Amino acid sequence: MAQQLQAAAGSRVAVPCCSTGRIARPSSSSRSSSRPGSSRAARRPAPQGRLEVACSLNNSTGSTVTKPAKLEARDTLRLALPSKGRMAEDTLQLLKDCQLSVVKPNPRQYVARISQLPGLEVWFQRATDVVRKIIYGDVDLGIVGLDMLAEIGNDDPGTRGATQACTTAFADVNSLEQLRAMPWSEQSPLRVVTGYQNIARKFFAEKGFEHVVLLSADGALEAAPAMGSADIILDLVSTGVTLRENNLKQIEGGTIMHSEGALVANRRALLERKGLLEVCHELIERLEAHLTADKYYSVIANMRGSSAEEVSQRLLSAPGLAGLSGPTVSRVYTLGPDGRAQPHLYAAVICVAKKQLYPAVKEIRKVGGSGVLVQPMTYIFDEEPARWRNLLDTLGVDPKTVDVA
């Protein structure tokens, strides 16, 4: 669920969805650089219904969301989820993997429930509205990309919680410094097409760009530079395939932020709505335990040895076999000639990082192991999630006042 925000420029501007944000430009074989004012940089009128001038960097301010004076009284708690796109699919799958399946009896309805969390309504909303409704207090919790939180929330302190990047089609523009050095002017400004107006405005102002016009578009941002209606694009980028297919490349120094899905909440709701902190605790604990476990395999191996201590010593001395807190070693029994159970081997259970599985299997064999079994892990519960402690500290809440037993 991670992505990157980037910007692109040139005859073609592309900003694909991804886990980090940067500026991209086309390869050197695509075309040469066009300076503002040159014949190759001539402006073409934006096609109707496609692009429109949204604002100038120098004479506009970011949109703000006005928060209500108090929360609306209601008996239920509300969780907002994205209704469409990759983020929506990944979120539902993650909740399902955490044994929190979202039940939606009618696919046309926007309200659903989670059986394991009675009293919690699930509302499906557009990603932008998830953030807005959290700020308004219409919903209490939400799962949304950090890029959307930054764009709509404007760093609002009442919310807790892709990388965005710039992309260009200018063949000889490889860095943000080179892009800034081009002779942009009030009559010929840098034209940026993006769906992230607030983020773009803040980014280019911080980077010292004086003449910038932000444009909005309804999809197909990659076509804007080729059509001559924009110089660069700024959007989410994941793999960069879309950039390359449209002769665009990321610009060095154009990474704006790294985005991923996050559980966010209305601060006032956390403090005032009865039962919300308890629901938030369960969500945090389930999500963190599953995401941690997803990095590991549970490995079980038969071990020859004279004692559990001796087997443990061999495992602890081998690289990558110590597990999270050391191996668990127990007896393996077989049926003896007299029909009674007799100790035969030892069984060792350890957690192994997925990326280190095969090297770990080879080490197990070296220290006398055989019959290696590998199993996926669903949860690794800690004594208390660090994020939960951080949340309580941020809110100034005494842990003893929250019933999570």
mmCIF file with all atom_site columns, C-alpha atoms in Angstrom, residues 79-255:
data_model
loop_
_atom_site.group_PDB
_atom_site.id
_atom_site.type_symbol
_atom_site.label_atom_id
_atom_site.label_alt_id
_atom_site.label_comp_id
_atom_site.label_asym_id
_atom_site.label_entity_id
_atom_site.label_seq_id
_atom_site.pdbx_PDB_ins_code
_atom_site.Cartn_x
_atom_site.Cartn_y
_atom_site.Cartn_z
_atom_site.occupancy
_atom_site.B_iso_or_equiv
_atom_site.pdbx_formal_charge
_atom_site.auth_seq_id
_atom_site.auth_comp_id
_atom_site.auth_asym_id
_atom_site.auth_atom_id
_atom_site.pdbx_PDB_model_num
ATOM 1   C CA . LEU A 1 79  ? -14.957 3.856   10.280  1.00 0.00 ? 79  LEU A CA 1
ATOM 2   C CA . ALA A 1 80  ? -14.522 5.235   6.753   1.00 0.00 ? 80  ALA A CA 1
ATOM 3   C CA . LEU A 1 81  ? -12.848 3.183   4.007   1.00 0.00 ? 81  LEU A CA 1
ATOM 4   C CA . PRO A 1 82  ? -11.995 4.086   0.391   1.00 0.00 ? 82  PRO A CA 1
ATOM 5   C CA . SER A 1 83  ? -14.761 2.975   -1.947  1.00 0.00 ? 83  SER A CA 1
ATOM 6   C CA . LYS A 1 84  ? -12.770 2.468   -5.155  1.00 0.00 ? 84  LYS A CA 1
ATOM 7   C CA . GLY A 1 85  ? -9.337  1.715   -6.536  1.00 0.00 ? 85  GLY A CA 1
ATOM 8   C CA . ARG A 1 86  ? -6.236  -0.138  -5.440  1.00 0.00 ? 86  ARG A CA 1
ATOM 9   C CA . MET A 1 87  ? -6.346  1.389   -1.963  1.00 0.00 ? 87  MET A CA 1
ATOM 10  C CA . ALA A 1 88  ? -9.890  0.093   -1.418  1.00 0.00 ? 88  ALA A CA 1
ATOM 11  C CA . GLU A 1 89  ? -8.978  -3.434  -2.538  1.00 0.00 ? 89  GLU A CA 1
ATOM 12  C CA . ASP A 1 90  ? -5.818  -3.585  -0.432  1.00 0.00 ? 90  ASP A CA 1
ATOM 13  C CA . THR A 1 91  ? -7.609  -2.249  2.648   1.00 0.00 ? 91  THR A CA 1
ATOM 14  C CA . LEU A 1 92  ? -10.396 -4.828  2.487   1.00 0.00 ? 92  LEU A CA 1
ATOM 15  C CA . GLN A 1 93  ? -7.868  -7.621  1.983   1.00 0.00 ? 93  GLN A CA 1
ATOM 16  C CA . LEU A 1 94  ? -5.756  -6.429  4.909   1.00 0.00 ? 94  LEU A CA 1
ATOM 17  C CA . LEU A 1 95  ? -8.778  -6.332  7.212   1.00 0.00 ? 95  LEU A CA 1
ATOM 18  C CA . LYS A 1 96  ? -9.782  -9.806  6.029   1.00 0.00 ? 96  LYS A CA 1
ATOM 19  C CA . ASP A 1 97  ? -6.274  -11.101 6.741   1.00 0.00 ? 97  ASP A CA 1
ATOM 20  C CA . CYS A 1 98  ? -6.679  -9.694  10.262  1.00 0.00 ? 98  CYS A CA 1
ATOM 21  C CA . GLN A 1 99  ? -9.930  -11.662 10.671  1.00 0.00 ? 99  GLN A CA 1
ATOM 22  C CA . LEU A 1 100 ? -11.947 -8.447  10.351  1.00 0.00 ? 100 LEU A CA 1
ATOM 23  C CA . SER A 1 101 ? -14.001 -9.147  7.250   1.00 0.00 ? 101 SER A CA 1
ATOM 24  C CA . VAL A 1 102 ? -16.224 -6.286  6.147   1.00 0.00 ? 102 VAL A CA 1
ATOM 25  C CA . VAL A 1 103 ? -19.795 -7.499  5.591   1.00 0.00 ? 103 VAL A CA 1
ATOM 26  C CA . LYS A 1 104 ? -21.696 -5.554  2.952   1.00 0.00 ? 104 LYS A CA 1
ATOM 27  C CA . PRO A 1 105 ? -25.090 -7.225  2.323   1.00 0.00 ? 105 PRO A CA 1
ATOM 28  C CA . ASN A 1 106 ? -25.931 -5.003  -0.640  1.00 0.00 ? 106 ASN A CA 1
ATOM 29  C CA . PRO A 1 107 ? -23.065 -3.966  -2.976  1.00 0.00 ? 107 PRO A CA 1
ATOM 30  C CA . ARG A 1 108 ? -24.953 -0.764  -3.792  1.00 0.00 ? 108 ARG A CA 1
ATOM 31  C CA . GLN A 1 109 ? -25.040 0.338   -0.172  1.00 0.00 ? 109 GLN A CA 1
ATOM 32  C CA . TYR A 1 110 ? -22.382 2.562   1.337   1.00 0.00 ? 110 TYR A CA 1
ATOM 33  C CA . VAL A 1 111 ? -22.726 1.254   4.895   1.00 0.00 ? 111 VAL A CA 1
ATOM 34  C CA . ALA A 1 112 ? -21.343 -2.078  6.093   1.00 0.00 ? 112 ALA A CA 1
ATOM 35  C CA . ARG A 1 113 ? -20.264 -3.730  9.339   1.00 0.00 ? 113 ARG A CA 1
ATOM 36  C CA . ILE A 1 114 ? -17.527 -5.863  10.878  1.00 0.00 ? 114 ILE A CA 1
ATOM 37  C CA . SER A 1 115 ? -18.924 -8.732  12.947  1.00 0.00 ? 115 SER A CA 1
ATOM 38  C CA . GLN A 1 116 ? -15.973 -8.760  15.337  1.00 0.00 ? 116 GLN A CA 1
ATOM 39  C CA . LEU A 1 117 ? -16.481 -5.068  16.145  1.00 0.00 ? 117 LEU A CA 1
ATOM 40  C CA . PRO A 1 118 ? -20.151 -4.628  17.093  1.00 0.00 ? 118 PRO A CA 1
ATOM 41  C CA . GLY A 1 119 ? -21.286 -1.042  17.347  1.00 0.00 ? 119 GLY A CA 1
ATOM 42  C CA . LEU A 1 120 ? -18.928 0.072   14.569  1.00 0.00 ? 120 LEU A CA 1
ATOM 43  C CA . GLU A 1 121 ? -20.356 1.177   11.231  1.00 0.00 ? 121 GLU A CA 1
ATOM 44  C CA . VAL A 1 122 ? -18.185 0.992   8.108   1.00 0.00 ? 122 VAL A CA 1
ATOM 45  C CA . TRP A 1 123 ? -18.802 3.761   5.569   1.00 0.00 ? 123 TRP A CA 1
ATOM 46  C CA . PHE A 1 124 ? -17.411 3.587   2.033   1.00 0.00 ? 124 PHE A CA 1
ATOM 47  C CA . GLN A 1 125 ? -16.339 6.992   0.744   1.00 0.00 ? 125 GLN A CA 1
ATOM 48  C CA . ARG A 1 126 ? -14.092 8.531   -1.888  1.00 0.00 ? 126 ARG A CA 1
ATOM 49  C CA . ALA A 1 127 ? -10.544 8.865   -0.576  1.00 0.00 ? 127 ALA A CA 1
ATOM 50  C CA . THR A 1 128 ? -10.817 12.647  -0.445  1.00 0.00 ? 128 THR A CA 1
ATOM 51  C CA . ASP A 1 129 ? -14.061 12.431  1.506   1.00 0.00 ? 129 ASP A CA 1
ATOM 52  C CA . VAL A 1 130 ? -12.556 9.999   4.015   1.00 0.00 ? 130 VAL A CA 1
ATOM 53  C CA . VAL A 1 131 ? -10.195 12.761  5.123   1.00 0.00 ? 131 VAL A CA 1
ATOM 54  C CA . ARG A 1 132 ? -12.832 15.488  5.033   1.00 0.00 ? 132 ARG A CA 1
ATOM 55  C CA . LYS A 1 133 ? -15.349 13.503  7.056   1.00 0.00 ? 133 LYS A CA 1
ATOM 56  C CA . ILE A 1 134 ? -12.742 12.648  9.683   1.00 0.00 ? 134 ILE A CA 1
ATOM 57  C CA . ILE A 1 135 ? -11.939 16.340  10.071  1.00 0.00 ? 135 ILE A CA 1
ATOM 58  C CA . TYR A 1 136 ? -15.632 17.285  10.169  1.00 0.00 ? 136 TYR A CA 1
ATOM 59  C CA . GLY A 1 137 ? -16.295 14.540  12.724  1.00 0.00 ? 137 GLY A CA 1
ATOM 60  C CA . ASP A 1 138 ? -18.857 12.785  10.507  1.00 0.00 ? 138 ASP A CA 1
ATOM 61  C CA . VAL A 1 139 ? -16.740 9.637   10.935  1.00 0.00 ? 139 VAL A CA 1
ATOM 62  C CA . ASP A 1 140 ? -14.373 8.817   13.774  1.00 0.00 ? 140 ASP A CA 1
ATOM 63  C CA . LEU A 1 141 ? -11.742 6.616   12.129  1.00 0.00 ? 141 LEU A CA 1
ATOM 64  C CA . GLY A 1 142 ? -10.544 6.062   8.589   1.00 0.00 ? 142 GLY A CA 1
ATOM 65  C CA . ILE A 1 143 ? -7.983  4.204   6.527   1.00 0.00 ? 143 ILE A CA 1
ATOM 66  C CA . VAL A 1 144 ? -6.505  6.385   3.792   1.00 0.00 ? 144 VAL A CA 1
ATOM 67  C CA . GLY A 1 145 ? -3.228  7.149   2.025   1.00 0.00 ? 145 GLY A CA 1
ATOM 68  C CA . LEU A 1 146 ? -0.878  9.601   3.697   1.00 0.00 ? 146 LEU A CA 1
ATOM 69  C CA . ASP A 1 147 ? -0.730  11.511  0.397   1.00 0.00 ? 147 ASP A CA 1
ATOM 70  C CA . MET A 1 148 ? -4.456  12.225  0.565   1.00 0.00 ? 148 MET A CA 1
ATOM 71  C CA . LEU A 1 149 ? -4.188  13.113  4.249   1.00 0.00 ? 149 LEU A CA 1
ATOM 72  C CA . ALA A 1 150 ? -1.496  15.671  3.438   1.00 0.00 ? 150 ALA A CA 1
ATOM 73  C CA . GLU A 1 151 ? -3.434  17.071  0.465   1.00 0.00 ? 151 GLU A CA 1
ATOM 74  C CA . ILE A 1 152 ? -6.852  17.460  2.075   1.00 0.00 ? 152 ILE A CA 1
ATOM 75  C CA . GLY A 1 153 ? -5.903  17.663  5.737   1.00 0.00 ? 153 GLY A CA 1
ATOM 76  C CA . ASN A 1 154 ? -3.237  20.346  5.249   1.00 0.00 ? 154 ASN A CA 1
ATOM 77  C CA . ASP A 1 155 ? -1.303  18.936  8.249   1.00 0.00 ? 155 ASP A CA 1
ATOM 78  C CA . ASP A 1 156 ? -4.423  19.358  10.387  1.00 0.00 ? 156 ASP A CA 1
ATOM 79  C CA . PRO A 1 157 ? -3.502  18.517  14.014  1.00 0.00 ? 157 PRO A CA 1
ATOM 80  C CA . GLY A 1 158 ? -6.956  17.064  14.573  1.00 0.00 ? 158 GLY A CA 1
ATOM 81  C CA . THR A 1 159 ? -6.088  13.992  12.507  1.00 0.00 ? 159 THR A CA 1
ATOM 82  C CA . ARG A 1 160 ? -3.631  11.310  13.507  1.00 0.00 ? 160 ARG A CA 1
ATOM 83  C CA . GLY A 1 161 ? -2.239  9.108   11.397  1.00 0.00 ? 161 GLY A CA 1
ATOM 84  C CA . ALA A 1 162 ? 2.804   6.897   -2.482  1.00 0.00 ? 162 ALA A CA 1
ATOM 85  C CA . THR A 1 163 ? 5.246   8.833   -2.764  1.00 0.00 ? 163 THR A CA 1
ATOM 86  C CA . GLN A 1 164 ? 4.612   11.911  -4.743  1.00 0.00 ? 164 GLN A CA 1
ATOM 87  C CA . ALA A 1 165 ? 7.135   13.017  -7.327  1.00 0.00 ? 165 ALA A CA 1
ATOM 88  C CA . CYS A 1 166 ? 7.778   15.234  -10.331 1.00 0.00 ? 166 CYS A CA 1
ATOM 89  C CA . THR A 1 167 ? 8.210   13.841  -13.822 1.00 0.00 ? 167 THR A CA 1
ATOM 90  C CA . THR A 1 168 ? 9.538   15.566  -16.936 1.00 0.00 ? 168 THR A CA 1
ATOM 91  C CA . ALA A 1 169 ? 9.815   14.985  -20.657 1.00 0.00 ? 169 ALA A CA 1
ATOM 92  C CA . PHE A 1 170 ? 12.720  17.420  -21.188 1.00 0.00 ? 170 PHE A CA 1
ATOM 93  C CA . ALA A 1 171 ? 15.588  15.255  -22.398 1.00 0.00 ? 171 ALA A CA 1
ATOM 94  C CA . ASP A 1 172 ? 18.362  17.318  -20.817 1.00 0.00 ? 172 ASP A CA 1
ATOM 95  C CA . VAL A 1 173 ? 16.608  18.109  -17.528 1.00 0.00 ? 173 VAL A CA 1
ATOM 96  C CA . ASN A 1 174 ? 17.726  15.574  -14.940 1.00 0.00 ? 174 ASN A CA 1
ATOM 97  C CA . SER A 1 175 ? 17.374  17.392  -11.632 1.00 0.00 ? 175 SER A CA 1
ATOM 98  C CA . LEU A 1 176 ? 15.115  19.784  -9.811  1.00 0.00 ? 176 LEU A CA 1
ATOM 99  C CA . GLU A 1 177 ? 17.894  22.390  -9.902  1.00 0.00 ? 177 GLU A CA 1
ATOM 100 C CA . GLN A 1 178 ? 18.047  22.229  -13.699 1.00 0.00 ? 178 GLN A CA 1
ATOM 101 C CA . LEU A 1 179 ? 14.284  22.583  -13.909 1.00 0.00 ? 179 LEU A CA 1
ATOM 102 C CA . ARG A 1 180 ? 14.331  25.621  -11.612 1.00 0.00 ? 180 ARG A CA 1
ATOM 103 C CA . ALA A 1 181 ? 17.163  27.215  -13.637 1.00 0.00 ? 181 ALA A CA 1
ATOM 104 C CA . MET A 1 182 ? 15.080  27.306  -16.817 1.00 0.00 ? 182 MET A CA 1
ATOM 105 C CA . PRO A 1 183 ? 13.925  30.852  -17.732 1.00 0.00 ? 183 PRO A CA 1
ATOM 106 C CA . TRP A 1 184 ? 10.372  30.655  -16.413 1.00 0.00 ? 184 TRP A CA 1
ATOM 107 C CA . SER A 1 185 ? 8.585   34.012  -16.246 1.00 0.00 ? 185 SER A CA 1
ATOM 108 C CA . GLU A 1 186 ? 5.209   35.517  -15.466 1.00 0.00 ? 186 GLU A CA 1
ATOM 109 C CA . GLN A 1 187 ? 4.348   35.349  -19.166 1.00 0.00 ? 187 GLN A CA 1
ATOM 110 C CA . SER A 1 188 ? 5.771   31.832  -19.565 1.00 0.00 ? 188 SER A CA 1
ATOM 111 C CA . PRO A 1 189 ? 5.465   30.031  -16.201 1.00 0.00 ? 189 PRO A CA 1
ATOM 112 C CA . LEU A 1 190 ? 6.184   26.411  -15.364 1.00 0.00 ? 190 LEU A CA 1
ATOM 113 C CA . ARG A 1 191 ? 2.907   24.583  -15.926 1.00 0.00 ? 191 ARG A CA 1
ATOM 114 C CA . VAL A 1 192 ? 2.313   21.686  -13.524 1.00 0.00 ? 192 VAL A CA 1
ATOM 115 C CA . VAL A 1 193 ? -0.620  19.329  -13.964 1.00 0.00 ? 193 VAL A CA 1
ATOM 116 C CA . THR A 1 194 ? -1.540  17.464  -10.777 1.00 0.00 ? 194 THR A CA 1
ATOM 117 C CA . GLY A 1 195 ? -4.351  16.258  -8.599  1.00 0.00 ? 195 GLY A CA 1
ATOM 118 C CA . TYR A 1 196 ? -2.415  17.390  -5.525  1.00 0.00 ? 196 TYR A CA 1
ATOM 119 C CA . GLN A 1 197 ? -2.844  21.160  -5.627  1.00 0.00 ? 197 GLN A CA 1
ATOM 120 C CA . ASN A 1 198 ? -2.035  21.872  -1.977  1.00 0.00 ? 198 ASN A CA 1
ATOM 121 C CA . ILE A 1 199 ? 1.014   19.590  -1.867  1.00 0.00 ? 199 ILE A CA 1
ATOM 122 C CA . ALA A 1 200 ? 2.318   20.991  -5.168  1.00 0.00 ? 200 ALA A CA 1
ATOM 123 C CA . ARG A 1 201 ? 1.845   24.590  -4.054  1.00 0.00 ? 201 ARG A CA 1
ATOM 124 C CA . LYS A 1 202 ? 3.781   24.006  -0.843  1.00 0.00 ? 202 LYS A CA 1
ATOM 125 C CA . PHE A 1 203 ? 6.522   21.962  -2.539  1.00 0.00 ? 203 PHE A CA 1
ATOM 126 C CA . PHE A 1 204 ? 7.357   24.430  -5.318  1.00 0.00 ? 204 PHE A CA 1
ATOM 127 C CA . ALA A 1 205 ? 7.238   27.379  -2.938  1.00 0.00 ? 205 ALA A CA 1
ATOM 128 C CA . GLU A 1 206 ? 9.681   25.660  -0.574  1.00 0.00 ? 206 GLU A CA 1
ATOM 129 C CA . LYS A 1 207 ? 11.986  24.822  -3.506  1.00 0.00 ? 207 LYS A CA 1
ATOM 130 C CA . GLY A 1 208 ? 12.200  28.453  -4.627  1.00 0.00 ? 208 GLY A CA 1
ATOM 131 C CA . PHE A 1 209 ? 10.153  28.337  -7.856  1.00 0.00 ? 209 PHE A CA 1
ATOM 132 C CA . GLU A 1 210 ? 8.794   31.824  -8.541  1.00 0.00 ? 210 GLU A CA 1
ATOM 133 C CA . HIS A 1 211 ? 6.644   31.375  -11.649 1.00 0.00 ? 211 HIS A CA 1
ATOM 134 C CA . VAL A 1 212 ? 4.409   28.306  -11.446 1.00 0.00 ? 212 VAL A CA 1
ATOM 135 C CA . VAL A 1 213 ? 0.852   27.671  -12.583 1.00 0.00 ? 213 VAL A CA 1
ATOM 136 C CA . LEU A 1 214 ? -0.965  24.617  -11.265 1.00 0.00 ? 214 LEU A CA 1
ATOM 137 C CA . LEU A 1 215 ? -3.366  22.814  -13.591 1.00 0.00 ? 215 LEU A CA 1
ATOM 138 C CA . SER A 1 216 ? -5.991  20.202  -12.800 1.00 0.00 ? 216 SER A CA 1
ATOM 139 C CA . ALA A 1 217 ? -7.007  17.265  -14.986 1.00 0.00 ? 217 ALA A CA 1
ATOM 140 C CA . ASP A 1 218 ? -9.530  14.441  -14.955 1.00 0.00 ? 218 ASP A CA 1
ATOM 141 C CA . GLY A 1 219 ? -7.205  11.492  -15.453 1.00 0.00 ? 219 GLY A CA 1
ATOM 142 C CA . ALA A 1 220 ? -4.655  10.725  -18.177 1.00 0.00 ? 220 ALA A CA 1
ATOM 143 C CA . LEU A 1 221 ? -2.082  13.142  -16.803 1.00 0.00 ? 221 LEU A CA 1
ATOM 144 C CA . GLU A 1 222 ? 0.581   11.420  -18.876 1.00 0.00 ? 222 GLU A CA 1
ATOM 145 C CA . ALA A 1 223 ? -0.820  12.940  -22.068 1.00 0.00 ? 223 ALA A CA 1
ATOM 146 C CA . ALA A 1 224 ? -0.593  16.575  -20.965 1.00 0.00 ? 224 ALA A CA 1
ATOM 147 C CA . PRO A 1 225 ? 3.080   17.239  -21.861 1.00 0.00 ? 225 PRO A CA 1
ATOM 148 C CA . ALA A 1 226 ? 2.763   15.541  -25.240 1.00 0.00 ? 226 ALA A CA 1
ATOM 149 C CA . MET A 1 227 ? -0.293  17.671  -26.004 1.00 0.00 ? 227 MET A CA 1
ATOM 150 C CA . GLY A 1 228 ? 1.663   20.797  -25.078 1.00 0.00 ? 228 GLY A CA 1
ATOM 151 C CA . SER A 1 229 ? -0.779  21.741  -22.333 1.00 0.00 ? 229 SER A CA 1
ATOM 152 C CA . ALA A 1 230 ? 1.658   21.272  -19.424 1.00 0.00 ? 230 ALA A CA 1
ATOM 153 C CA . ASP A 1 231 ? 5.397   21.138  -18.761 1.00 0.00 ? 231 ASP A CA 1
ATOM 154 C CA . ILE A 1 232 ? 5.502   18.627  -15.911 1.00 0.00 ? 232 ILE A CA 1
ATOM 155 C CA . ILE A 1 233 ? 3.179   16.423  -13.920 1.00 0.00 ? 233 ILE A CA 1
ATOM 156 C CA . LEU A 1 234 ? 3.129   15.644  -10.224 1.00 0.00 ? 234 LEU A CA 1
ATOM 157 C CA . ASP A 1 235 ? 1.454   12.445  -9.077  1.00 0.00 ? 235 ASP A CA 1
ATOM 158 C CA . LEU A 1 236 ? 1.881   9.099   -7.358  1.00 0.00 ? 236 LEU A CA 1
ATOM 159 C CA . VAL A 1 237 ? 4.425   6.693   -8.830  1.00 0.00 ? 237 VAL A CA 1
ATOM 160 C CA . SER A 1 238 ? 4.804   3.020   -7.955  1.00 0.00 ? 238 SER A CA 1
ATOM 161 C CA . THR A 1 239 ? 6.848   1.105   -10.519 1.00 0.00 ? 239 THR A CA 1
ATOM 162 C CA . GLY A 1 240 ? 7.645   3.824   -13.075 1.00 0.00 ? 240 GLY A CA 1
ATOM 163 C CA . VAL A 1 241 ? 6.366   1.678   -15.958 1.00 0.00 ? 241 VAL A CA 1
ATOM 164 C CA . THR A 1 242 ? 3.806   4.289   -17.021 1.00 0.00 ? 242 THR A CA 1
ATOM 165 C CA . LEU A 1 243 ? 6.535   6.920   -17.084 1.00 0.00 ? 243 LEU A CA 1
ATOM 166 C CA . ARG A 1 244 ? 8.773   4.886   -19.355 1.00 0.00 ? 244 ARG A CA 1
ATOM 167 C CA . GLU A 1 245 ? 5.925   3.952   -21.676 1.00 0.00 ? 245 GLU A CA 1
ATOM 168 C CA . ASN A 1 246 ? 5.199   7.664   -22.158 1.00 0.00 ? 246 ASN A CA 1
ATOM 169 C CA . ASN A 1 247 ? 8.861   8.698   -22.620 1.00 0.00 ? 247 ASN A CA 1
ATOM 170 C CA . LEU A 1 248 ? 8.974   10.344  -19.196 1.00 0.00 ? 248 LEU A CA 1
ATOM 171 C CA . LYS A 1 249 ? 11.544  10.135  -16.444 1.00 0.00 ? 249 LYS A CA 1
ATOM 172 C CA . GLN A 1 250 ? 11.735  11.052  -12.781 1.00 0.00 ? 250 GLN A CA 1
ATOM 173 C CA . ILE A 1 251 ? 13.762  14.096  -11.819 1.00 0.00 ? 251 ILE A CA 1
ATOM 174 C CA . GLU A 1 252 ? 16.451  13.879  -9.167  1.00 0.00 ? 252 GLU A CA 1
ATOM 175 C CA . GLY A 1 253 ? 15.378  15.821  -6.100  1.00 0.00 ? 253 GLY A CA 1
ATOM 176 C CA . GLY A 1 254 ? 11.735  15.696  -7.134  1.00 0.00 ? 254 GLY A CA 1
ATOM 177 C CA . THR A 1 255 ? 10.609  13.187  -4.523  1.00 0.00 ? 255 THR A CA 1
#
